[in-house]
CSV table of C-alpha atoms in Angstrom, one decimal:
chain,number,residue,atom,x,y,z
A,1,UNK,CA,111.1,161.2,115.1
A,2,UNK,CA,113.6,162.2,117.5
A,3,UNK,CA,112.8,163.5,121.0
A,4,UNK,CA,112.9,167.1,119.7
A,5,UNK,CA,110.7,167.1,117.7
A,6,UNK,CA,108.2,165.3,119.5
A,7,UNK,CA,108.2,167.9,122.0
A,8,UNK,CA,108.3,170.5,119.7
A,9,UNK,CA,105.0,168.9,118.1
A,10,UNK,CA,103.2,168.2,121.7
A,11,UNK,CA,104.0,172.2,122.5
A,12,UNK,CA,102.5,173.4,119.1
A,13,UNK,CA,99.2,171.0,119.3
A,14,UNK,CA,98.4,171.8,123.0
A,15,UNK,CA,98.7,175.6,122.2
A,16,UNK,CA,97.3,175.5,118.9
A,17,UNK,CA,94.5,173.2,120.4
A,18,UNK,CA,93.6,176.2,122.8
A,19,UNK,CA,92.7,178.3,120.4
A,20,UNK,CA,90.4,176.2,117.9
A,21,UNK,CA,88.7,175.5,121.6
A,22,UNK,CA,87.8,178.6,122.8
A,23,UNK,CA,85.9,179.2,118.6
A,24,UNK,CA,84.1,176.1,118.9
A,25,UNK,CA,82.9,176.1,122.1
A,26,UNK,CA,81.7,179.5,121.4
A,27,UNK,CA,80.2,177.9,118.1
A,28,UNK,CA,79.1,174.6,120.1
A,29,UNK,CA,77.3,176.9,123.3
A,30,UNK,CA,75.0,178.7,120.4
A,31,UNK,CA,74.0,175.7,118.4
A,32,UNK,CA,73.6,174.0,121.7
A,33,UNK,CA,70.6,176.8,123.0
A,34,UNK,CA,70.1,178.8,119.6
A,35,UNK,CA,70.0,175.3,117.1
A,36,UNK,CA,71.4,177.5,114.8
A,37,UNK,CA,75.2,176.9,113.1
A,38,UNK,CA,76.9,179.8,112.6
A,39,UNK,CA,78.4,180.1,109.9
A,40,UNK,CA,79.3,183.6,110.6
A,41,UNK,CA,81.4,182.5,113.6
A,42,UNK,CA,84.4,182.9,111.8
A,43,UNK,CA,84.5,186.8,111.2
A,44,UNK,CA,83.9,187.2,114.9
A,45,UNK,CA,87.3,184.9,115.2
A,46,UNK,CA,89.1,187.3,112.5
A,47,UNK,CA,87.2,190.4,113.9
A,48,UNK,CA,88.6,189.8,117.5
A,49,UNK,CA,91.5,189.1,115.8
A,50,UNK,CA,91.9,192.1,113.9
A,51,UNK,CA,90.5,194.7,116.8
A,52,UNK,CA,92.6,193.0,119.2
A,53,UNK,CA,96.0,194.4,116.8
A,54,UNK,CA,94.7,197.5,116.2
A,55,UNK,CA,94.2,198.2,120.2
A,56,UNK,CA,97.3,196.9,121.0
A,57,UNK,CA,99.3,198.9,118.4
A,58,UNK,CA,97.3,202.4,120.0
A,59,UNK,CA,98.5,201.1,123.4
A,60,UNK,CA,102.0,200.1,123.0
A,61,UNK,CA,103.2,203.2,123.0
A,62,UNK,CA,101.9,203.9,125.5
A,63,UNK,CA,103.1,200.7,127.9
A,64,UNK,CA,103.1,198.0,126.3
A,65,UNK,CA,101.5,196.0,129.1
A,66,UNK,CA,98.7,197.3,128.2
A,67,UNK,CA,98.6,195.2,125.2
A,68,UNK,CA,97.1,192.5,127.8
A,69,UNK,CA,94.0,194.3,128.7
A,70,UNK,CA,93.8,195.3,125.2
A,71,UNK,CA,92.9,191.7,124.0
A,72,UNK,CA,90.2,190.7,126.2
A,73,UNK,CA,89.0,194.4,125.8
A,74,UNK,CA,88.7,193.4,122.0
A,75,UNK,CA,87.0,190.2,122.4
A,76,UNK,CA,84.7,191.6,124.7
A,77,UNK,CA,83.8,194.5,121.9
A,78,UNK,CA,83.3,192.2,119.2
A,79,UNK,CA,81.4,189.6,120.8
A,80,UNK,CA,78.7,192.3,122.7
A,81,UNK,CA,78.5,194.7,120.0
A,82,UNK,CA,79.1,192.6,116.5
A,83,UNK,CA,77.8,189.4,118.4
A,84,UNK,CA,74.5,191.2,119.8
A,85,UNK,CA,73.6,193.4,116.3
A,86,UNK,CA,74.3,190.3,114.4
A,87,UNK,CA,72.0,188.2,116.5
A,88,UNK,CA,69.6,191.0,117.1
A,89,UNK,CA,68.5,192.3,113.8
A,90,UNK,CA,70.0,189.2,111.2
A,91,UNK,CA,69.3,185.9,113.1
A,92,UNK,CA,66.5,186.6,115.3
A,93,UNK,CA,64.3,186.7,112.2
A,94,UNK,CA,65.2,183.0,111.4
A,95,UNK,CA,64.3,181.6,115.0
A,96,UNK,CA,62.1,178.5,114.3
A,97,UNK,CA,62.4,178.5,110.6
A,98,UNK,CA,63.6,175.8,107.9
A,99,UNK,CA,67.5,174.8,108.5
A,100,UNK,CA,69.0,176.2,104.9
A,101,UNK,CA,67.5,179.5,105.3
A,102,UNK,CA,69.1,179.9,108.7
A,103,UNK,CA,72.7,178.5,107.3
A,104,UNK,CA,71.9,181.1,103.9
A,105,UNK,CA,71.8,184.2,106.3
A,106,UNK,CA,74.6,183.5,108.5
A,107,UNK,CA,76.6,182.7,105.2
A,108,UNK,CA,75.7,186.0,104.1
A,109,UNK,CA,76.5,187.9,107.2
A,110,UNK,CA,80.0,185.8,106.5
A,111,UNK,CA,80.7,187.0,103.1
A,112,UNK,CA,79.4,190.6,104.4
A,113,UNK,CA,82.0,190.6,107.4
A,114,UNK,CA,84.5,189.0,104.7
A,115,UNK,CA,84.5,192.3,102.8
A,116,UNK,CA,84.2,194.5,105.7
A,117,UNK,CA,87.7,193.6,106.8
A,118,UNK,CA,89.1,194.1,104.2
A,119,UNK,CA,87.6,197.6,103.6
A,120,UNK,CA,88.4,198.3,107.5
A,121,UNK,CA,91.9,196.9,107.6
A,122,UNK,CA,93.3,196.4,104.4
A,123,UNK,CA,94.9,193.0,102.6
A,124,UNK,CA,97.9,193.9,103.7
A,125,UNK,CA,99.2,191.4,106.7
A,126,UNK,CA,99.2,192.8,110.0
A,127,UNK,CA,101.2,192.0,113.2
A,128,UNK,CA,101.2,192.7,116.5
A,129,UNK,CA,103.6,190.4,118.6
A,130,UNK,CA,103.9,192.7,121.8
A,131,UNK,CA,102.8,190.3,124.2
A,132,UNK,CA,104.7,187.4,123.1
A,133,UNK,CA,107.6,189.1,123.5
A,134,UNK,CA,107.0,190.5,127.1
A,135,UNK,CA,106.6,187.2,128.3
A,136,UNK,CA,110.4,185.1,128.6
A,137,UNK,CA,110.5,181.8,126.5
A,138,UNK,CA,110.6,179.0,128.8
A,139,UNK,CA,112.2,175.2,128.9
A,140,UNK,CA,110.2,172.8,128.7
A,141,UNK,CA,112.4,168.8,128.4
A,142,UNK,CA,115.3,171.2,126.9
A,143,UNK,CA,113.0,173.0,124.3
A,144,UNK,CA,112.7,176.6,124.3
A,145,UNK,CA,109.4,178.2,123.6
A,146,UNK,CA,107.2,181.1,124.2
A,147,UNK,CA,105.8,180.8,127.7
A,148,UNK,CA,102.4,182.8,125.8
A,149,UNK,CA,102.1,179.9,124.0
A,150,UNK,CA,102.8,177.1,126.0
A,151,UNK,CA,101.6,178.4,129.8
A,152,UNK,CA,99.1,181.6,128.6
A,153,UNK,CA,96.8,180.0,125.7
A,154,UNK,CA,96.4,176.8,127.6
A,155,UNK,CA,95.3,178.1,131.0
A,156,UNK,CA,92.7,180.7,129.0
A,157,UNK,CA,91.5,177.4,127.7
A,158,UNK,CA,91.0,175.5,130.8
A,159,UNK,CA,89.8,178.9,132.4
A,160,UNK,CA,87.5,179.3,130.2
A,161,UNK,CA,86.2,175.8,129.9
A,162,UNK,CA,85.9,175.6,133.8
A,163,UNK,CA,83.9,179.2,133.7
A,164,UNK,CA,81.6,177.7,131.8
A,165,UNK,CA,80.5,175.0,133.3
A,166,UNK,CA,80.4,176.8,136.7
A,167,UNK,CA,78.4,179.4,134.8
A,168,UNK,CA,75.6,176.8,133.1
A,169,UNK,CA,75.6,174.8,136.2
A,170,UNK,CA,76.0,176.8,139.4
A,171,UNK,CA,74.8,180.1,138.6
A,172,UNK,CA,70.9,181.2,138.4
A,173,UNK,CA,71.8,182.8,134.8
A,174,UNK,CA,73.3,179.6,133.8
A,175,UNK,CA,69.9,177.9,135.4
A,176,UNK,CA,67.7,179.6,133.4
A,177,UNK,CA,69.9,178.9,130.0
A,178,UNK,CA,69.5,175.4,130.6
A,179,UNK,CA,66.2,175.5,131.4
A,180,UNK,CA,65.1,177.7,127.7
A,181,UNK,CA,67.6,175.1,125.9
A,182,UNK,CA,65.9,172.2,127.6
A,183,UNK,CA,62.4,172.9,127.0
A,184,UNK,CA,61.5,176.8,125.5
A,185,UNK,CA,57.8,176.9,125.4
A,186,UNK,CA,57.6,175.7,129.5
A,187,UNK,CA,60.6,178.3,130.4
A,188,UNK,CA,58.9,181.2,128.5
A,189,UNK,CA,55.6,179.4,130.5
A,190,UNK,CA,57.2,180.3,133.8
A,191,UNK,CA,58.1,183.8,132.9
A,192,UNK,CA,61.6,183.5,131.2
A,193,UNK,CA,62.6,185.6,128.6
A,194,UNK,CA,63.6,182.9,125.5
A,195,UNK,CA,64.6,186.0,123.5
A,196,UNK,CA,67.1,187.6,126.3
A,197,UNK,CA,68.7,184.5,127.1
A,198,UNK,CA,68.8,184.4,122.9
A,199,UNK,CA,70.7,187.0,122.8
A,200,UNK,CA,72.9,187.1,125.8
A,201,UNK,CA,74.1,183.2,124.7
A,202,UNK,CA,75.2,184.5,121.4
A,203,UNK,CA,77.1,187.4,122.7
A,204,UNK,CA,79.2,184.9,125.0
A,205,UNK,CA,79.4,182.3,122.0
A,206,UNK,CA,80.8,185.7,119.5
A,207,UNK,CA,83.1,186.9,122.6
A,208,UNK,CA,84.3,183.4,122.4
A,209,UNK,CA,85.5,183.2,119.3
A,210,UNK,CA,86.4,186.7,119.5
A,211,UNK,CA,88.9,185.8,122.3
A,212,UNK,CA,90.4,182.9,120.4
A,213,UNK,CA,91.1,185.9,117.5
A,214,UNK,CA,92.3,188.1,119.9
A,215,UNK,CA,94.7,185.7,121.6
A,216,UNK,CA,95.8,184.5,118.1
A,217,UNK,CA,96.8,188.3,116.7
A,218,UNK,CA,100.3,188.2,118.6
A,219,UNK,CA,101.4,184.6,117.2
A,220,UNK,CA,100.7,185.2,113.3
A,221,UNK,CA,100.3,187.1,111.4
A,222,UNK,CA,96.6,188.7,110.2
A,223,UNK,CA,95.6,188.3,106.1
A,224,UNK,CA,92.4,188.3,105.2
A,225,UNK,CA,90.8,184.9,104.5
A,226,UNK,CA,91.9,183.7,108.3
A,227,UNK,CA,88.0,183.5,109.5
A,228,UNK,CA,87.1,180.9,106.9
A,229,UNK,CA,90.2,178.8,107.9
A,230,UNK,CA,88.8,178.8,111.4
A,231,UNK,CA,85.1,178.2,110.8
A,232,UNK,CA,85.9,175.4,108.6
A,233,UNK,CA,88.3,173.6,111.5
A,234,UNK,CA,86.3,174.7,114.3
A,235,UNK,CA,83.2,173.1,112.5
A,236,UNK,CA,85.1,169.6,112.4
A,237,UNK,CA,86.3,170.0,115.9
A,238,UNK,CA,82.2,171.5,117.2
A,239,UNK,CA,81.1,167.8,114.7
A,240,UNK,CA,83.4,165.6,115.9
A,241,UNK,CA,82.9,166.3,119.4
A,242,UNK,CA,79.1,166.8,118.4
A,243,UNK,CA,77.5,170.0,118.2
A,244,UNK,CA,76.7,171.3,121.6
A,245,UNK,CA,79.4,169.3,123.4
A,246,UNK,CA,81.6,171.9,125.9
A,247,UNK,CA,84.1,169.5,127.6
A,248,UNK,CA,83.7,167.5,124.1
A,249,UNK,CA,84.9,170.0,122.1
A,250,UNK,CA,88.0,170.8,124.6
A,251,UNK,CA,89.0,167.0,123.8
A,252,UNK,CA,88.6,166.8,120.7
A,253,UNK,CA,90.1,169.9,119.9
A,254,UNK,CA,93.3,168.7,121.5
A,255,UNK,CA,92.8,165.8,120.0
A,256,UNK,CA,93.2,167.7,116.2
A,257,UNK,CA,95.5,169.8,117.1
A,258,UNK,CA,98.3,167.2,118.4
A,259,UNK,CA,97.3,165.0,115.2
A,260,UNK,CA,98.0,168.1,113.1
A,261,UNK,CA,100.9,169.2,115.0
A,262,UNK,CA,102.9,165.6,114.2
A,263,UNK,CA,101.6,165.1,110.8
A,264,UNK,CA,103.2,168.8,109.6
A,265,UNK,CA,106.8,167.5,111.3
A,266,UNK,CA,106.1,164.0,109.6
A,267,UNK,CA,104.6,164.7,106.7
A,268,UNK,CA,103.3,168.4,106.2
A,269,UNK,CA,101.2,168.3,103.2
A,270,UNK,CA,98.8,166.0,104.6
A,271,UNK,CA,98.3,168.8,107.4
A,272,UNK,CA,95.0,170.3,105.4
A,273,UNK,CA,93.8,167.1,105.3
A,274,UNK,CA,93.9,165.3,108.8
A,275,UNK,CA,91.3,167.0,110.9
A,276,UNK,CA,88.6,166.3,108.3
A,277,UNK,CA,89.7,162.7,108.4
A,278,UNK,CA,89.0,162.3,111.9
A,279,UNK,CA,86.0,164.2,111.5
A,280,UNK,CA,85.0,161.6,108.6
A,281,UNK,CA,85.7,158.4,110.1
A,282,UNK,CA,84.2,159.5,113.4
A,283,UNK,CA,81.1,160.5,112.1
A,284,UNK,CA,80.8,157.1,110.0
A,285,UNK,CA,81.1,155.4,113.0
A,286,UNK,CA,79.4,158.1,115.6
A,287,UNK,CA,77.3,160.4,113.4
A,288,UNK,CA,76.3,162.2,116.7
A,289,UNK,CA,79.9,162.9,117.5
A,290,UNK,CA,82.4,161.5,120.2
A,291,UNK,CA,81.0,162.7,123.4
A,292,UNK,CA,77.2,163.4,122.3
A,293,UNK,CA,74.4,161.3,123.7
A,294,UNK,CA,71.4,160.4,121.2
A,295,UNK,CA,68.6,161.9,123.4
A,296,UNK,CA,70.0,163.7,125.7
A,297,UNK,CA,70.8,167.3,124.5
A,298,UNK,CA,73.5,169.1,126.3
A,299,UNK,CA,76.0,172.3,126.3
């Protein structure tokens, strides 16, 4: 592998990385105070994907700096009102009973979103690369490539990841989400509303991956099909890390996606294949995960 290539491969993990971190944090922060997995997590990823190209195509006619705005405005619909209906009137039901029937309804609601994209938007691919191009491609070692990709997706990442844990650990909000994860019965005790802070982690967790859709949209292009390609990859990054993991999940999703970015320049069929294998032979060794402490539970 010549030097090329090898930054060519470091520049497509690190951004690619960025991405399947902001969806499984989201998915890691609600199995972390919810216990529930999400299957679901992917539409919100495809839906923040999908809003985030229909907004920007309104607004680029308009200026299309606007297409900026228009992404987080996306995730930000998604995740409050698909995020807050979903958890609302379809998992709140499930609270506190048996595991399958809690994985059966949010595999539901995934089929059900599944269809409803394609009824909303079509099967016909959709692209809307407006902010990639207003942004100038950059040099990085004597590579060119897209500053969106190398500077923007990276630093919503890290933004993100920092927001958080100043959020869960300096703020009263984030207190009293700590406090409901840690022990529910003695926070609702005390006055807390379990139920609130239910719903208000879920909408952050569907903004997430919402965001992660939304920040996608201008780099590919959107099919249907694209959620269930990220639930399944952010669900080995969210295991591998262990579920409930934050600055876990921001490893080990950089972790999969430089391993995936070399393998497709070395040998690109095996690119399906090698985040599960880490997945498989950490969890043989670690079935908690990487970062995940046997008693101690943490987001």
């Amino acid at each position: 592998m010549d030097s090329t290539i090898f930054i060519l491969a470091v520049l497509d993990g690190v951004s690619y990385a960025a991405l399947v971190f902001l969806v499984s944090v989201g998915l890691s922060l609600i199995f972390g105070v919810l216990r529930i997995v999400n299957v679901a997590h992917g539409s919100l990823y495809a839906y923040g994907a999908y809003t985030a190209a229909t907004i920007s195509l309104l607004v680029a006619p308009i200026s299309p700096w606007l297409t900026f705005p228009a992404l987080l405005i996306a995730a930000v619909l998604v995740g409050v009102i698909v995020g807050g209906f979903i958890e609302r009137f379809l998992v709140r039901p499930v609270y506190g009973r048996d595991d399958v029937l809690q994985l059966l309804i949010t595999f539901a609601v995934f089929m059900i979103m599944d269809n409803g994209q394609r009824l909303i938007w079509g099967v016909q691919p959709i692209f809307a690369a407006e902010p990639v191009k207003l942004l100038p491609n950059v040099s990085v070692f004597g590579v060119n490539y897209t500053s969106y990709q190398v500077i923007l997706l990276p630093l919503a990442a890290a933004a993100t990841l920092l927001g958080l844990r100043y959020f869960l650990r300096r703020t009263l909000a984030g207190a009293v989400i700590m406090a409901v994860t840690g022990d529910r019965e003695m926070a609702t005790a005390i006055g807390v509303d379990a139920r609130r802070v239910f719903l208000v982690t879920f909408m952050i967790g569907a903004s997430l991956a919402a965001l992660g859709g939304a920040l996608a949209s201008p780099t590919t292009s959107l099919v249907p099909g694209m959620g269930a390609d990220m639930i399944v990859l952010s669900f080995a990054v969210a295991a591998t890390a262990g579920l409930g993991q934050i600055e876990g999940a921001a490893l080990t999703a950089l972790m999969i996606g430089l391993a995936r970015a070399f393998v497709i320049y070395i040998h690109p069929e095996f690119e399906v294949l090698v985040p599960y294998l880490l997945m498989v032979l950490v969890l043989l060794f670690r079935p908690e995960g990487l970062f995940a402490g046997r008693k101690v539970r943490k987001i």
